[in-house]
Every structure is written in C-alpha cells, then in structure tokens.
MMTF fields as JSON, N, C-alpha, C and O atoms, coordinates in Angstrom:
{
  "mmtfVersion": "1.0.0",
  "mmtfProducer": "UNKNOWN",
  "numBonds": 255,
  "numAtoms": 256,
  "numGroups": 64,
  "numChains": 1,
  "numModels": 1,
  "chainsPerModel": [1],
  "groupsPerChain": [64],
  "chainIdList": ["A"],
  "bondAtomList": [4, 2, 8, 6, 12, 10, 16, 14, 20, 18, 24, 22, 28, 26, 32, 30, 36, 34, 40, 38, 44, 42, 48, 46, 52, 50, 56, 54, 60, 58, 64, 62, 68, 66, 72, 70, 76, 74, 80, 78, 84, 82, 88, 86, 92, 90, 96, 94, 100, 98, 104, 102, 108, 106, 112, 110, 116, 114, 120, 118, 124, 122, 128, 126, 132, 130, 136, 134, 140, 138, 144, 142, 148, 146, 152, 150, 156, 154, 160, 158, 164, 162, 168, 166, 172, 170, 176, 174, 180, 178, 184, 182, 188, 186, 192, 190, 196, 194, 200, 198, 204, 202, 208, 206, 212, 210, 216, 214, 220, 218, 224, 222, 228, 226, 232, 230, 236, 234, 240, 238, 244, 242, 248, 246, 252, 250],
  "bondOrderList": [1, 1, 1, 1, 1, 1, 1, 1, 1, 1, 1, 1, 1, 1, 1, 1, 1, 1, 1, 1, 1, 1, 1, 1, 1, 1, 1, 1, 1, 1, 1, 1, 1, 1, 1, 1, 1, 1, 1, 1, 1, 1, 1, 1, 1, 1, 1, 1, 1, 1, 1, 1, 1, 1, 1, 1, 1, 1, 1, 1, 1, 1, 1],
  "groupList": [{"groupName": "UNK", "atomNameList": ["N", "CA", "C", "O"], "elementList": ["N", "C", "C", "O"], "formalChargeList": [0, 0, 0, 0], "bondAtomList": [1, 0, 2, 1, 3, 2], "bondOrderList": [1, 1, 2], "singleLetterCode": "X", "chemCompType": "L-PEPTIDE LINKING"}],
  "groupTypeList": [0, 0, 0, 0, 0, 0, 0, 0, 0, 0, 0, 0, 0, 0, 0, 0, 0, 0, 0, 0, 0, 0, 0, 0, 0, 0, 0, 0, 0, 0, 0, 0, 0, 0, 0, 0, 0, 0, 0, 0, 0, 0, 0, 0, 0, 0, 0, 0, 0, 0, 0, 0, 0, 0, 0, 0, 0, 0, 0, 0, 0, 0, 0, 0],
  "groupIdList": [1, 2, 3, 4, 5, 6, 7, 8, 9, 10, 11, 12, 13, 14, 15, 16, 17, 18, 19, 20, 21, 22, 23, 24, 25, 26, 27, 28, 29, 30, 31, 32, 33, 34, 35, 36, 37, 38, 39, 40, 41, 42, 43, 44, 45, 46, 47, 48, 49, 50, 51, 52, 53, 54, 55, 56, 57, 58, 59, 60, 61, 62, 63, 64],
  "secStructList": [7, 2, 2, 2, 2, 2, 2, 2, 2, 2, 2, 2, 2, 2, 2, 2, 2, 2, 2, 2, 6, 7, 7, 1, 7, 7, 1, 7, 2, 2, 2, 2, 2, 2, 2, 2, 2, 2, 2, 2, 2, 2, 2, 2, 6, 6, 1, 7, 5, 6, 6, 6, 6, 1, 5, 7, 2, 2, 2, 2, 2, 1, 7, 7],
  "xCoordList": [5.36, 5.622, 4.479, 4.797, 2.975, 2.093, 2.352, 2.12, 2.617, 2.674, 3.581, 3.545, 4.557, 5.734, 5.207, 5.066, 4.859, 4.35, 3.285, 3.405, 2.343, 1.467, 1.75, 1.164, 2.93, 3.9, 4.499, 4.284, 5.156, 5.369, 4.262, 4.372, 3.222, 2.172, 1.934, 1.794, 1.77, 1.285, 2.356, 2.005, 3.477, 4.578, 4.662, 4.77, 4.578, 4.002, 2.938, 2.836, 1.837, 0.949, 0.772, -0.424, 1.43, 2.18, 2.997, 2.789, 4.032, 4.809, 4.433, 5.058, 3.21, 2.847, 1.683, 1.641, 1.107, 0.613, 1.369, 1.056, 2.439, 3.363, 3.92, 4.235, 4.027, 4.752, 3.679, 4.142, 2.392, 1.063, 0.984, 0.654, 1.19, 0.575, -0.961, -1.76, -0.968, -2.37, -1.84, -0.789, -3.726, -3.487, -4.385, -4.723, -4.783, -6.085, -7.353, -8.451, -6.765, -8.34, -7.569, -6.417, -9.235, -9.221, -10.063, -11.101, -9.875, -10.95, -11.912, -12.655, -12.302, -13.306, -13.561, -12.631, -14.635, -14.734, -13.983, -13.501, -14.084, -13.482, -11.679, -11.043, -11.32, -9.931, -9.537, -8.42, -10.263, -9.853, -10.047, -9.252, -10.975, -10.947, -10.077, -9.565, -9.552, -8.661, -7.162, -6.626, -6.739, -5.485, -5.662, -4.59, -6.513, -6.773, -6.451, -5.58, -7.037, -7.165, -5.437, -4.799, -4.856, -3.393, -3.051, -2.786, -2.806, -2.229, -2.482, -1.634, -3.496, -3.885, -2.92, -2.009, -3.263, -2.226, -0.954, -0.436, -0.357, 0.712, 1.551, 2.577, 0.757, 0.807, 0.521, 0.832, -0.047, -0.555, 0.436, 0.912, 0.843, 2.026, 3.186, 3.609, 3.554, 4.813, 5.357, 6.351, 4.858, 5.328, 6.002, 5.604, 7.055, 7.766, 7.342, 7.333, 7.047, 6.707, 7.296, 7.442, 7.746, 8.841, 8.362, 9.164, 6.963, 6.842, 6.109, 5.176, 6.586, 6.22, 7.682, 7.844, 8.682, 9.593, 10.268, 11.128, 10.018, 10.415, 9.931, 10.719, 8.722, 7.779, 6.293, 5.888, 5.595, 5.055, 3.521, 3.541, 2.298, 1.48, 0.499, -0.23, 0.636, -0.207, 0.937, 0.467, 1.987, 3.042, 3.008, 3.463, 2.57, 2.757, 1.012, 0.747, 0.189, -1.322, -1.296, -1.867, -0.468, -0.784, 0.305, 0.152, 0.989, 2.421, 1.029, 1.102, 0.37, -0.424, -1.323, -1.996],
  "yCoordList": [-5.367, -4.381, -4.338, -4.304, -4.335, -4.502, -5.817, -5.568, -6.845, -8.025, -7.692, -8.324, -6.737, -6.995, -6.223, -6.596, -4.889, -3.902, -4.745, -4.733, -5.385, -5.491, -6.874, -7.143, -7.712, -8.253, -7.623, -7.826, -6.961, -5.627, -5.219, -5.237, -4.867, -4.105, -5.045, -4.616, -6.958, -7.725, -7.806, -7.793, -7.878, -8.353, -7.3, -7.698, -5.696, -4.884, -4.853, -4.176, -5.417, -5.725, -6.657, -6.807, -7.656, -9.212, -8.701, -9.14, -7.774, -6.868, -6.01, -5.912, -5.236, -4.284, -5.369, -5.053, -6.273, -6.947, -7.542, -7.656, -7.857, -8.521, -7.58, -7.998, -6.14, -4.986, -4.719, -4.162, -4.675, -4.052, -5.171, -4.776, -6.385, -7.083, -7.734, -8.367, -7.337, -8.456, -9.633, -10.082, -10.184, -11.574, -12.056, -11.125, -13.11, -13.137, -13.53, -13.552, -13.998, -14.216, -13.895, -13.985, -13.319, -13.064, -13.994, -14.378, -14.371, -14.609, -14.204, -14.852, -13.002, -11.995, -10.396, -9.867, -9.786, -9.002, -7.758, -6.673, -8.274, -6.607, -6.439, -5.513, -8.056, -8.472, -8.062, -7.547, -8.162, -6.982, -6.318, -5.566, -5.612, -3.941, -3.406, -2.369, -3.942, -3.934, -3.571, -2.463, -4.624, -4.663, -3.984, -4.029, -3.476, -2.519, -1.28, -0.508, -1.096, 0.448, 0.644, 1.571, -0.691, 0.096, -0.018, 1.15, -0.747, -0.872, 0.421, 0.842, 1.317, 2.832, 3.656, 4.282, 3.574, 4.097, 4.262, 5.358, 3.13, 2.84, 3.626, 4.306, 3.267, 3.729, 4.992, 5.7, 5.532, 7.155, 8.004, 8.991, 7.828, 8.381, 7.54, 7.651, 6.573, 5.958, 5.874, 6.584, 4.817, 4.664, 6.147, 7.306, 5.621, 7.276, 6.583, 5.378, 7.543, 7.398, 8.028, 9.24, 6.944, 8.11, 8.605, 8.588, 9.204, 10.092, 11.099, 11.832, 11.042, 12.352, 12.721, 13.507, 12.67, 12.932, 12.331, 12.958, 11.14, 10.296, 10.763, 10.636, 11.336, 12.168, 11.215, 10.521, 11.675, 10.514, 11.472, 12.701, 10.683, 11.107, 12.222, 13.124, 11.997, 13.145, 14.204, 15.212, 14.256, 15.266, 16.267, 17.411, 15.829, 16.51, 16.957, 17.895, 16.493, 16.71, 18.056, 19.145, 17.525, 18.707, 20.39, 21.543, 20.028, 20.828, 21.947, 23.066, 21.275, 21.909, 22.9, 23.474],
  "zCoordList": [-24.442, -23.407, -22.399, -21.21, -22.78, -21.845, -21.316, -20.133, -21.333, -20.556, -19.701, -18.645, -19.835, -18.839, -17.796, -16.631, -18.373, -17.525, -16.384, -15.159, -17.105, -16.074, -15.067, -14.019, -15.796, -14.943, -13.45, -12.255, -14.064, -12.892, -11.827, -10.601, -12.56, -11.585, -10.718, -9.572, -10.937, -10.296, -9.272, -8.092, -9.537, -8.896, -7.541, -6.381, -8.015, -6.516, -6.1, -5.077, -6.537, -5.314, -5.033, -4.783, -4.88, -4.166, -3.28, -2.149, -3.379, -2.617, -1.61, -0.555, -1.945, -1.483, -0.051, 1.138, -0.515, 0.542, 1.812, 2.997, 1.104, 1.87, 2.979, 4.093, 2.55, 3.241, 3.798, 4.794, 3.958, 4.565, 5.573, 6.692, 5.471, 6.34, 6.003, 6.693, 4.825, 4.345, 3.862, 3.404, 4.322, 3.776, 2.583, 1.852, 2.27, 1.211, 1.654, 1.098, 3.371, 4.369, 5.672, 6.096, 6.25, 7.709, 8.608, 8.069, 9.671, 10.719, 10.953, 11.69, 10.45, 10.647, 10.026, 9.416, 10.181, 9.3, 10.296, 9.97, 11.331, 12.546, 11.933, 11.429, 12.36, 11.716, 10.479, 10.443, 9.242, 7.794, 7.954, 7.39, 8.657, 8.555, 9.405, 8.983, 11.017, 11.676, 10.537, 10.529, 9.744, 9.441, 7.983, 7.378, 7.368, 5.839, 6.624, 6.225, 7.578, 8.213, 8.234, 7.735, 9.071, 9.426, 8.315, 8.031, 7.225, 5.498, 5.106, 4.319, 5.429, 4.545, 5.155, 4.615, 6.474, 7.506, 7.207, 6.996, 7.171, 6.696, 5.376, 5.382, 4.415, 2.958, 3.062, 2.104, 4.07, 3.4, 4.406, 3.845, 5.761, 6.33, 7.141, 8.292, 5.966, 6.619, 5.623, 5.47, 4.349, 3.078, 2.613, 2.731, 2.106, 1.016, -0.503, -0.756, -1.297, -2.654, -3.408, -3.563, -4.03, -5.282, -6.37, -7.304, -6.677, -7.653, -6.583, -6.91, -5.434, -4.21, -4.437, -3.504, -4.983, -4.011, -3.061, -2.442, -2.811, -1.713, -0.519, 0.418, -0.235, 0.863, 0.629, -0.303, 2.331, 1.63, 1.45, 1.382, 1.394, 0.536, 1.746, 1.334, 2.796, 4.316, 4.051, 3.524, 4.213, 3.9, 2.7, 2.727, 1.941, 0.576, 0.509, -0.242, 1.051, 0.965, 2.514, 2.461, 3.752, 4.505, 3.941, 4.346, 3.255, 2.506, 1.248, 0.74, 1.237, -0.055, 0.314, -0.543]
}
C-alpha cells in the first residue's frame, strides 16, 4: 500500500509541474523565480482543492 501511495504522490507532482508550468531547468535564476512565483500564485488563488471544499486556499485563509 505504501508503494502505491507514494506511486500516486509522484504521479501528482509530475502533474502538478506540468499544470504550473515548471520545468527541471531554467535559463536563469530571474527565469525560476519568475515562473515558481506564478506556480504559488497559481496554486494558492486559482487552483480549487478538494480537501478545501473545492475553494481554493486565499479564499478559505481570507474567509477565516
């Protein structure tokens, strides 16, 4: 069961890069921090999360 699980975990953050727009190299250091910044961005008020509720994580943090 742990192998699968952490099967899984790998398999969304292969996913989760892919949906952010990372890569495993940049051109530069302005360029990763450029495209991490929008990935947080992203993930923290665009992404919906389903153990929010399907809300995403600025919503439920400004809601509090």
């Amino acid at each position: 069961m742990l192998l699968v699980r952490s099967a899984e975990k790998e398999g969304a953050t292969v996913a989760n890069r892919v949906e952010f727009g990372l890569r495993n190299t940049f051109n530069d250091f302005k360029e990763a921090q450029s495209t991490i910044k929008q990935a947080v961005f992203l993930y923290n008020n665009v992404r919906l999360h389903q153990h929010l509720g399907f809300l995403t994580p600025e919503f439920v943090h400004q809601a509090s």
